[in-house]
Short mmCIF file of C-alpha atoms in Angstrom, two decimals:
data_model
loop_
_atom_site.label_atom_id
_atom_site.label_comp_id
_atom_site.label_asym_id
_atom_site.label_seq_id
_atom_site.Cartn_x
_atom_site.Cartn_y
_atom_site.Cartn_z
CA UNK A 1 -24.72 -18.55 -18.44
CA UNK A 2 -22.59 -19.81 -15.55
CA UNK A 3 -20.50 -16.87 -14.25
CA UNK A 4 -17.70 -19.25 -13.36
CA UNK A 5 -15.07 -19.90 -16.02
CA UNK A 6 -12.36 -22.52 -15.96
CA UNK A 7 -8.92 -22.44 -17.46
CA UNK A 8 -7.80 -25.34 -19.67
CA UNK A 9 -6.04 -26.73 -16.60
CA UNK A 10 -9.12 -26.23 -14.45
CA UNK A 11 -9.14 -23.59 -11.81
CA UNK A 12 -12.49 -21.92 -11.08
CA UNK A 13 -12.38 -18.15 -11.40
CA UNK A 14 -15.43 -15.92 -11.32
CA UNK A 15 -15.73 -13.84 -14.46
CA UNK A 16 -18.96 -12.02 -13.55
CA UNK A 17 -20.65 -10.82 -10.39
CA UNK A 18 -22.92 -13.63 -9.08
CA UNK A 19 -26.61 -12.99 -8.54
CA UNK A 20 -27.65 -12.48 -4.93
CA UNK A 21 -29.30 -15.88 -4.93
CA UNK A 22 -26.00 -17.51 -5.96
CA UNK A 23 -23.69 -15.82 -3.46
CA UNK A 24 -24.15 -18.42 -0.74
CA UNK A 25 -22.46 -21.11 -2.86
CA UNK A 26 -19.31 -19.05 -3.37
CA UNK A 27 -16.60 -18.39 -0.81
CA UNK A 28 -16.31 -14.73 0.18
CA UNK A 29 -12.76 -14.63 -1.22
CA UNK A 30 -13.31 -16.58 -4.42
CA UNK A 31 -10.74 -15.26 -6.91
CA UNK A 32 -12.37 -13.25 -9.69
CA UNK A 33 -11.41 -11.28 -12.77
CA UNK A 34 -13.50 -8.30 -11.61
CA UNK A 35 -12.44 -8.00 -7.94
CA UNK A 36 -9.26 -10.06 -7.98
CA UNK A 37 -8.35 -10.82 -4.38
CA UNK A 38 -10.98 -8.56 -2.84
CA UNK A 39 -14.21 -10.20 -1.66
CA UNK A 40 -16.62 -10.89 -4.50
CA UNK A 41 -19.14 -8.49 -2.92
CA UNK A 42 -18.71 -5.54 -0.57
CA UNK A 43 -18.23 -6.67 3.05
CA UNK A 44 -21.32 -6.97 5.20
CA UNK A 45 -21.50 -4.13 7.71
CA UNK A 46 -24.43 -5.00 9.97
CA UNK A 47 -24.61 -8.18 12.04
CA UNK A 48 -27.77 -10.24 12.61
CA UNK A 49 -29.91 -8.90 15.52
CA UNK A 50 -28.89 -11.80 17.78
CA UNK A 51 -25.34 -10.36 17.80
CA UNK A 52 -26.38 -6.88 18.94
CA UNK A 53 -24.27 -7.16 22.14
CA UNK A 54 -21.16 -7.81 20.04
CA UNK A 55 -21.92 -4.92 17.69
CA UNK A 56 -22.52 -2.59 20.63
CA UNK A 57 -19.16 -3.40 22.17
CA UNK A 58 -17.33 -2.82 18.90
CA UNK A 59 -19.08 0.49 18.28
CA UNK A 60 -17.99 1.71 21.73
CA UNK A 61 -14.52 0.15 21.48
CA UNK A 62 -12.34 2.61 19.45
CA UNK A 63 -10.17 5.18 21.15
CA UNK A 64 -12.22 7.69 19.18
CA UNK A 65 -15.69 6.46 18.25
CA UNK A 66 -17.69 7.41 15.16
CA UNK A 67 -19.25 10.31 17.08
CA UNK A 68 -15.80 11.60 17.99
CA UNK A 69 -16.23 10.78 21.68
CA UNK A 70 -13.61 8.72 23.55
CA UNK A 71 -14.36 5.00 23.48
CA UNK A 72 -13.71 2.13 25.86
CA UNK A 73 -10.09 1.68 24.80
CA UNK A 74 -9.43 5.36 25.55
CA UNK A 75 -10.41 4.67 29.17
CA UNK A 76 -8.66 1.26 29.24
CA UNK A 77 -12.01 -0.28 30.17
CA UNK A 78 -12.71 -2.47 27.15
CA UNK A 79 -11.62 -5.75 28.74
CA UNK A 80 -13.69 -5.37 31.89
CA UNK A 81 -16.70 -4.31 29.80
CA UNK A 82 -16.38 -7.42 27.64
CA UNK A 83 -16.30 -9.57 30.76
CA UNK A 84 -19.33 -7.80 32.20
CA UNK A 85 -21.56 -7.57 29.12
CA UNK A 86 -20.76 -10.22 26.53
CA UNK A 87 -22.45 -13.61 26.75
CA UNK A 88 -21.31 -16.74 24.95
CA UNK A 89 -23.07 -16.54 21.57
CA UNK A 90 -21.81 -19.93 20.35
CA UNK A 91 -25.36 -21.24 19.86
CA UNK A 92 -26.17 -18.22 17.69
CA UNK A 93 -23.01 -18.85 15.67
CA UNK A 94 -24.10 -22.47 15.16
CA UNK A 95 -27.38 -21.19 13.73
CA UNK A 96 -25.56 -18.97 11.23
CA UNK A 97 -23.17 -21.78 10.27
CA UNK A 98 -26.14 -24.00 9.44
CA UNK A 99 -27.70 -21.21 7.37
CA UNK A 100 -24.47 -21.06 5.40
CA UNK A 101 -24.44 -17.40 4.36
CA UNK A 102 -20.69 -16.85 4.12
CA UNK A 103 -21.11 -13.07 4.05
CA UNK A 104 -22.66 -13.20 7.53
CA UNK A 105 -20.03 -15.66 8.76
CA UNK A 106 -17.25 -13.45 7.38
CA UNK A 107 -18.66 -10.35 9.08
CA UNK A 108 -18.94 -12.21 12.38
CA UNK A 109 -15.39 -13.53 12.05
CA UNK A 110 -14.07 -10.03 11.34
CA UNK A 111 -15.82 -8.62 14.39
CA UNK A 112 -14.75 -11.37 16.77
CA UNK A 113 -11.17 -10.87 15.55
CA UNK A 114 -11.32 -7.16 16.38
CA UNK A 115 -12.79 -8.00 19.76
CA UNK A 116 -10.03 -10.56 20.41
CA UNK A 117 -7.12 -8.28 19.49
CA UNK A 118 -8.49 -5.32 21.45
CA UNK A 119 -9.10 -7.51 24.50
CA UNK A 120 -5.67 -9.17 24.48
CA UNK A 121 -3.60 -6.08 23.64
CA UNK A 122 -5.40 -3.37 25.63
CA UNK A 123 -2.86 -3.60 28.52
CA UNK A 124 -0.03 -3.03 26.01
CA UNK A 125 -1.75 0.07 24.68
CA UNK A 126 -2.24 1.37 28.22
CA UNK A 127 1.45 0.88 28.94
CA UNK A 128 2.48 2.71 25.76
CA UNK A 129 0.05 5.52 26.60
CA UNK A 130 1.81 5.97 29.95
CA UNK A 131 5.11 6.48 28.13
CA UNK A 132 6.68 3.32 29.51
CA UNK A 133 9.33 1.42 27.56
CA UNK A 134 8.21 -1.63 25.61
CA UNK A 135 4.79 -3.22 25.34
CA UNK A 136 4.79 -5.21 28.55
CA UNK A 137 2.43 -8.19 28.71
CA UNK A 138 -0.93 -8.57 27.05
CA UNK A 139 -3.76 -10.54 28.61
CA UNK A 140 -2.62 -14.14 28.67
CA UNK A 141 -6.04 -15.75 28.24
CA UNK A 142 -9.08 -15.21 26.02
CA UNK A 143 -12.41 -15.71 27.81
CA UNK A 144 -14.62 -18.55 26.62
CA UNK A 145 -17.43 -16.23 25.48
CA UNK A 146 -14.98 -14.84 22.90
CA UNK A 147 -12.86 -17.91 22.17
CA UNK A 148 -15.66 -20.39 21.45
CA UNK A 149 -17.54 -18.33 18.82
CA UNK A 150 -14.26 -17.24 17.21
CA UNK A 151 -12.99 -20.79 16.82
CA UNK A 152 -16.34 -21.99 15.43
CA UNK A 153 -16.31 -19.22 12.81
CA UNK A 154 -12.66 -19.86 11.91
CA UNK A 155 -13.37 -23.55 11.36
CA UNK A 156 -16.43 -22.80 9.23
CA UNK A 157 -14.49 -20.40 6.99
CA UNK A 158 -11.08 -22.11 6.90
CA UNK A 159 -9.28 -19.31 8.77
CA UNK A 160 -7.01 -19.18 11.80
CA UNK A 161 -8.85 -18.08 14.96
CA UNK A 162 -7.01 -14.76 15.09
CA UNK A 163 -6.94 -11.52 13.15
CA UNK A 164 -5.79 -11.93 9.55
CA UNK A 165 -4.96 -9.40 6.86
CA UNK A 166 -7.60 -10.37 4.31
CA UNK A 167 -10.41 -11.91 6.32
CA UNK A 168 -10.63 -9.35 9.11
CA UNK A 169 -8.26 -6.37 9.37
CA UNK A 170 -8.14 -5.03 5.82
CA UNK A 171 -9.86 -6.69 2.88
CA UNK A 172 -13.12 -7.47 4.70
CA UNK A 173 -13.17 -4.23 6.67
CA UNK A 174 -14.36 -1.54 4.27
CA UNK A 175 -17.64 -0.06 3.14
CA UNK A 176 -18.78 2.43 0.52
CA UNK A 177 -20.01 5.78 1.82
CA UNK A 178 -22.05 6.18 -1.37
CA UNK A 179 -22.63 2.94 -3.32
CA UNK A 180 -23.17 4.94 -6.52
CA UNK A 181 -19.57 6.22 -6.43
CA UNK A 182 -18.06 2.76 -6.31
CA UNK A 183 -14.49 2.03 -5.23
CA UNK A 184 -13.09 5.57 -5.42
CA UNK A 185 -10.64 5.98 -2.55
CA UNK A 186 -12.48 9.00 -1.15
CA UNK A 187 -15.63 6.87 -0.99
CA UNK A 188 -14.05 4.14 1.17
CA UNK A 189 -14.64 3.92 4.92
CA UNK A 190 -13.56 1.46 7.60
CA UNK A 191 -16.17 -0.72 9.27
CA UNK A 192 -14.11 -1.39 12.41
CA UNK A 193 -11.13 0.45 13.88
CA UNK A 194 -9.01 0.49 17.02
CA UNK A 195 -7.87 4.09 17.26
CA UNK A 196 -9.12 6.95 15.05
CA UNK A 197 -9.85 4.87 11.96
CA UNK A 198 -13.57 5.67 11.76
CA UNK A 199 -12.42 9.14 10.70
CA UNK A 200 -11.64 8.61 7.02
CA UNK A 201 -8.85 11.22 7.17
CA UNK A 202 -6.99 9.47 10.01
CA UNK A 203 -3.71 7.63 9.57
CA UNK A 204 -5.31 4.37 10.66
CA UNK A 205 -7.97 4.65 7.97
CA UNK A 206 -5.36 5.68 5.41
CA UNK A 207 -3.16 2.72 6.26
CA UNK A 208 -5.88 0.11 5.88
CA UNK A 209 -7.83 1.66 3.03
CA UNK A 210 -4.71 2.21 0.92
CA UNK A 211 -4.24 -1.57 1.00
CA UNK A 212 -7.83 -1.99 -0.16
CA UNK A 213 -7.19 0.62 -2.85
CA UNK A 214 -4.17 -1.37 -4.06
CA UNK A 215 -5.94 -4.72 -4.08
CA UNK A 216 -8.85 -3.35 -6.11
CA UNK A 217 -6.44 -3.50 -9.07
CA UNK A 218 -5.77 -7.22 -8.56
CA UNK A 219 -8.51 -8.26 -10.98
CA UNK A 220 -6.29 -6.90 -13.74
CA UNK A 221 -3.39 -8.98 -12.42
CA UNK A 222 -5.50 -12.14 -12.31
CA UNK A 223 -6.60 -11.61 -15.92
CA UNK A 224 -3.02 -10.88 -16.96
CA UNK A 225 -1.67 -14.00 -15.29
CA UNK A 226 -4.29 -16.16 -16.95
CA UNK A 227 -3.54 -14.62 -20.36
CA UNK A 228 0.21 -15.11 -19.95
CA UNK A 229 -0.26 -18.73 -18.88
CA UNK A 230 -2.63 -19.45 -21.76
CA UNK A 231 -0.27 -17.76 -24.23
CA UNK A 232 2.70 -19.75 -22.95
CA UNK A 233 0.86 -23.07 -23.17
CA UNK A 234 -0.49 -22.30 -26.65
CA UNK A 235 2.94 -21.04 -27.79
CA UNK A 236 1.14 -17.82 -28.72
CA UNK A 237 3.85 -15.22 -28.27
CA UNK A 238 1.50 -12.28 -28.83
CA UNK A 239 -0.94 -13.49 -26.18
CA UNK A 240 1.92 -14.17 -23.76
CA UNK A 241 3.42 -10.72 -24.30
CA UNK A 242 0.02 -9.05 -23.96
CA UNK A 243 -0.47 -10.83 -20.64
CA UNK A 244 2.90 -9.66 -19.34
CA UNK A 245 2.26 -6.09 -20.53
CA UNK A 246 -1.07 -6.08 -18.72
CA UNK A 247 0.66 -7.47 -15.62
CA UNK A 248 3.23 -4.67 -15.70
CA UNK A 249 0.57 -2.01 -16.21
CA UNK A 250 -1.45 -3.46 -13.35
CA UNK A 251 1.59 -3.41 -11.06
CA UNK A 252 2.21 0.21 -12.03
CA UNK A 253 -1.32 1.00 -10.82
CA UNK A 254 -0.66 -0.87 -7.57
CA UNK A 255 2.65 0.90 -6.99
CA UNK A 256 1.12 4.30 -7.74
CA UNK A 257 -1.49 3.67 -5.05
CA UNK A 258 1.20 2.46 -2.67
CA UNK A 259 3.09 5.72 -3.10
CA UNK A 260 -0.01 7.55 -1.88
CA UNK A 261 0.43 5.91 1.53
CA UNK A 262 2.84 8.68 2.52
CA UNK A 263 0.13 11.34 2.49
CA UNK A 264 -2.75 9.15 3.62
CA UNK A 265 -1.07 7.66 6.69
CA UNK A 266 1.66 9.41 8.67
CA UNK A 267 4.59 7.23 9.77
CA UNK A 268 4.64 8.87 13.22
CA UNK A 269 1.06 7.72 13.84
CA UNK A 270 1.57 4.09 12.89
CA UNK A 271 3.05 2.77 16.12
CA UNK A 272 -0.03 3.84 18.05
CA UNK A 273 -2.68 1.73 16.28
CA UNK A 274 -0.07 -0.87 15.41
CA UNK A 275 -0.22 -2.02 19.03
CA UNK A 276 -3.52 -3.75 18.33
CA UNK A 277 -2.46 -5.73 15.26
CA UNK A 278 0.35 -7.75 16.80
CA UNK A 279 0.01 -11.51 16.84
CA UNK A 280 0.95 -14.03 19.51
CA UNK A 281 3.77 -15.97 17.82
CA UNK A 282 7.29 -14.72 18.62
CA UNK A 283 5.95 -11.71 20.52
CA UNK A 284 7.26 -10.64 23.93
CA UNK A 285 3.72 -9.70 24.99
CA UNK A 286 2.72 -13.37 24.92
CA UNK A 287 5.81 -15.36 25.98
CA UNK A 288 3.86 -18.59 26.47
CA UNK A 289 1.06 -18.11 23.97
CA UNK A 290 -2.56 -17.36 24.84
CA UNK A 291 -4.99 -19.71 26.56
CA UNK A 292 -8.25 -19.94 24.62
CA UNK A 293 -10.62 -20.78 27.47
CA UNK A 294 -13.15 -23.48 26.71
CA UNK A 295 -11.16 -24.65 23.65
CA UNK A 296 -8.07 -26.45 24.92
CA UNK A 297 -5.93 -26.58 28.03
CA UNK A 298 -2.67 -25.62 26.31
CA UNK A 299 -1.96 -22.05 25.15
CA UNK A 300 -2.33 -21.34 21.44
CA UNK A 301 -0.18 -19.17 19.19
CA UNK A 302 -0.92 -17.40 15.91
CA UNK A 303 0.85 -14.84 13.77
CA UNK A 304 -0.62 -11.37 13.58
CA UNK A 305 -2.05 -9.37 10.74
CA UNK A 306 0.62 -8.62 8.14
CA UNK A 307 0.69 -7.15 4.65
CA UNK A 308 2.91 -10.13 3.82
CA UNK A 309 -0.33 -12.14 3.73
CA UNK A 310 -1.44 -10.19 0.65
CA UNK A 311 -1.63 -12.23 -2.55
CA UNK A 312 -0.45 -9.72 -5.16
CA UNK A 313 3.31 -10.24 -4.92
CA UNK A 314 3.03 -14.02 -4.46
CA UNK A 315 0.97 -14.12 -7.68
CA UNK A 316 3.77 -12.35 -9.56
CA UNK A 317 6.46 -14.47 -7.89
CA UNK A 318 4.69 -17.73 -8.68
CA UNK A 319 3.89 -16.74 -12.25
CA UNK A 320 7.40 -15.50 -12.99
CA UNK A 321 9.28 -18.24 -11.16
CA UNK A 322 10.94 -16.18 -8.43
CA UNK A 323 12.58 -18.67 -6.06
CA UNK A 324 13.16 -17.71 -2.45
CA UNK A 325 16.39 -18.83 -0.71
CA UNK A 326 16.37 -21.77 1.67
CA UNK A 327 16.56 -19.77 4.90
CA UNK A 328 14.62 -19.57 8.18
CA UNK A 329 13.09 -16.34 6.90
CA UNK A 330 11.65 -18.19 3.92
CA UNK A 331 10.12 -20.70 6.34
CA UNK A 332 8.26 -17.77 7.90
CA UNK A 333 7.10 -16.79 4.42
CA UNK A 334 5.73 -20.30 3.92
CA UNK A 335 3.97 -20.12 7.28
CA UNK A 336 2.31 -16.86 6.24
CA UNK A 337 0.63 -18.70 3.35
CA UNK A 338 -1.69 -20.47 5.78
CA UNK A 339 -3.07 -17.08 6.89
CA UNK A 340 -4.56 -16.33 3.49
CA UNK A 341 -8.13 -17.27 2.54
CA UNK A 342 -8.06 -20.78 1.10
CA UNK A 343 -9.22 -19.68 -2.41
CA UNK A 344 -6.16 -17.39 -2.53
CA UNK A 345 -3.87 -20.16 -1.32
CA UNK A 346 -5.20 -22.65 -3.85
CA UNK A 347 -5.03 -20.20 -6.74
CA UNK A 348 -1.45 -19.14 -5.99
CA UNK A 349 -0.28 -22.73 -5.77
CA UNK A 350 -2.10 -23.57 -8.99
CA UNK A 351 -0.43 -20.64 -10.81
CA UNK A 352 2.97 -21.78 -9.56
CA UNK A 353 2.48 -25.36 -10.72
CA UNK A 354 0.99 -24.37 -14.07
CA UNK A 355 3.78 -21.86 -14.76
CA UNK A 356 6.43 -24.45 -13.91
CA UNK A 357 4.77 -27.13 -16.03
CA UNK A 358 4.43 -24.72 -18.94
CA UNK A 359 8.09 -23.62 -18.70
CA UNK A 360 7.13 -19.98 -18.44
CA UNK A 361 10.21 -17.74 -18.47
CA UNK A 362 10.71 -14.70 -16.32
CA UNK A 363 10.77 -11.76 -18.77
CA UNK A 364 8.93 -9.32 -16.58
CA UNK A 365 10.44 -7.85 -13.44
CA UNK A 366 8.82 -5.86 -10.61
CA UNK A 367 10.25 -4.05 -7.63
CA UNK A 368 7.18 -3.95 -5.38
CA UNK A 369 9.20 -5.56 -2.59
CA UNK A 370 11.62 -2.63 -2.79
CA UNK A 371 8.78 -0.20 -2.19
CA UNK A 372 7.58 -2.38 0.68
CA UNK A 373 11.05 -2.20 2.27
CA UNK A 374 11.03 1.60 1.98
CA UNK A 375 7.66 1.77 3.72
CA UNK A 376 8.79 -0.63 6.43
CA UNK A 377 11.93 1.38 7.03
CA UNK A 378 10.02 4.67 7.39
CA UNK A 379 6.92 3.41 9.21
CA UNK A 380 8.45 0.92 11.62
CA UNK A 381 12.23 0.58 11.80
CA UNK A 382 13.02 4.25 12.39
CA UNK A 383 10.26 4.58 14.99
CA UNK A 384 10.51 1.52 17.22
CA UNK A 385 13.05 -0.77 18.84
CA UNK A 386 10.59 -3.69 19.01
CA UNK A 387 12.41 -6.40 17.01
CA UNK A 388 9.46 -8.23 15.47
CA UNK A 389 6.77 -7.17 13.02
CA UNK A 390 3.06 -7.66 13.68
CA UNK A 391 3.16 -11.11 12.08
CA UNK A 392 6.13 -12.23 14.19
CA UNK A 393 8.82 -11.93 11.51
CA UNK A 394 12.12 -10.15 12.25
CA UNK A 395 11.55 -6.61 10.96
CA UNK A 396 14.99 -5.79 9.58
CA UNK A 397 15.74 -9.03 7.77
CA UNK A 398 12.28 -10.04 6.56
CA UNK A 399 11.75 -7.96 3.42
CA UNK A 400 15.44 -7.87 2.43
CA UNK A 401 15.28 -11.68 2.33
CA UNK A 402 12.72 -11.38 -0.47
CA UNK A 403 14.53 -8.48 -2.13
CA UNK A 404 17.87 -10.29 -2.29
CA UNK A 405 16.08 -13.19 -4.00
CA UNK A 406 14.56 -10.88 -6.60
CA UNK A 407 17.86 -9.10 -7.24
CA UNK A 408 19.72 -12.40 -7.58
CA UNK A 409 17.06 -13.71 -9.95
CA UNK A 410 17.49 -10.59 -12.08
CA UNK A 411 21.27 -11.01 -12.04
CA UNK A 412 20.92 -14.61 -13.24
CA UNK A 413 18.63 -13.52 -16.07
CA UNK A 414 21.12 -10.80 -17.00
CA UNK A 415 23.89 -13.38 -17.12
CA UNK A 416 21.83 -15.79 -19.21
CA UNK A 417 20.45 -13.18 -21.61
CA UNK A 418 23.06 -10.40 -21.81
CA UNK A 419 21.89 -9.28 -25.26
CA UNK A 420 18.36 -8.44 -24.16
CA UNK A 421 17.55 -4.80 -25.02
CA UNK A 422 18.35 -2.53 -22.08
CA UNK A 423 19.82 -5.41 -20.04
CA UNK A 424 23.11 -3.64 -19.28
CA UNK A 425 21.40 -0.53 -17.92
CA UNK A 426 19.03 -2.62 -15.81
CA UNK A 427 21.90 -4.64 -14.33
CA UNK A 428 23.72 -1.46 -13.33
CA UNK A 429 20.64 -0.42 -11.36
CA UNK A 430 20.27 -3.88 -9.81
CA UNK A 431 23.87 -3.95 -8.57
CA UNK A 432 23.60 -0.41 -7.19
CA UNK A 433 20.31 -1.10 -5.39
CA UNK A 434 21.63 -4.34 -3.96
CA UNK A 435 24.66 -2.58 -2.48
CA UNK A 436 22.41 0.07 -0.97
CA UNK A 437 20.17 -2.58 0.56
CA UNK A 438 23.15 -4.37 2.15
CA UNK A 439 24.29 -1.09 3.72
CA UNK A 440 20.79 -0.33 5.06
CA UNK A 441 20.38 -3.78 6.56
CA UNK A 442 23.80 -3.55 8.21
CA UNK A 443 22.90 -0.13 9.60
CA UNK A 444 19.56 -1.18 11.07
CA UNK A 445 20.85 -4.53 12.28
CA UNK A 446 23.38 -2.59 14.34
CA UNK A 447 20.60 -0.44 15.78
CA UNK A 448 18.54 -3.53 16.59
CA UNK A 449 21.46 -5.61 17.91
CA UNK A 450 20.58 -8.30 15.38
CA UNK A 451 23.02 -11.21 15.34
CA UNK A 452 22.77 -12.26 11.72
CA UNK A 453 23.14 -10.02 8.70
CA UNK A 454 22.34 -11.76 5.41
CA UNK A 455 25.45 -12.30 3.33
CA UNK A 456 25.25 -10.95 -0.18
CA UNK A 457 26.01 -13.84 -2.56
CA UNK A 458 28.65 -13.06 -5.15
CA UNK A 459 27.07 -12.07 -8.48
CA UNK A 460 27.84 -14.33 -11.39
CA UNK A 461 30.32 -12.96 -13.82
#
């Protein structure tokens, strides 16, 4: 039986784990009902033997290596070591591209992304370690022996040639300590890390692996979305309601995991390893972009790793018809879409179109973005004056832009359906939370010298 199922409106979703012999014909990030937005199999840890020099550099790279000894970044010697030891392995990459094993290509892409970010941002980490203000400048060019293989891999996989949330930093950067124990959080380990992340109890490991722990529940959300869409199209109210209930229960699981971030990753530690996950776009460390030697003569610019590239909230938004305001911040949100694996991008767009065509109404509400704002406030805003997030979005205004849209959507529903059970109580909470958000944004905008504070639109009467 073919493990791939199709909805009535045709979108391929894996419903069962493919056999090993079938994996090569599926993208690493094919959407599935069992793993959701996680890769369809556990990420590959070991590289082919021809890439031993790359693996060696990455094993010696972290500030604290797996053995506990200081690594190359601790001595600020990673960049010079890369220049001295790493050859251009483009021909070896070409061999792997022809072989077509996307697990191998994905592992190579992940590792070249870590190499790239560590190389470019090492001077910024050194400056921060000296206690100097700001990040200073990163390295303004990427050597050809790094740039060429990275670009080849990005083109083969449909990624940007820079570190991304799903394909490199988080969702393809975990392994199981004991395969028999499965995806229990205590059984998860990082494959690559910049600072202390190879220690599973470190804040860096906690930060990344909590995201993995959240996304492991996304298979439930995918199934729920499909059930709700099918129920809506078939005018089967029971099926539609069951889908929405499953969606809500799945989001409760996600939010419960998100709350565990506080104890798994300390806010005070974040700004240390955060140095290495900045992008190029809109960052003071790269005022003119970065020259990818051997690729093109003009500097290139890419956004950095960001949790905003995750697909969970966009799935809910697209299913439930949440419309973002027409603002420059929403344009950044649209740009972030291109940093997701293409199966995620295609699926999210398909859900949006199918929900719109089916006339699916927004009966279910979630406040995940509110939790995200709370985390951002505690982890970043209170602990840095750097005005942009790792992906290049303005820190203070970015998440509130999404939150205001959700609140306003809820207000409109409350106005249209005032007799819904519990509607009055919910609206009281919405208005109160919206006022609190406005005050927080005004407070932090003052601290950041931001010029524009989003105006709260008047609620409909």
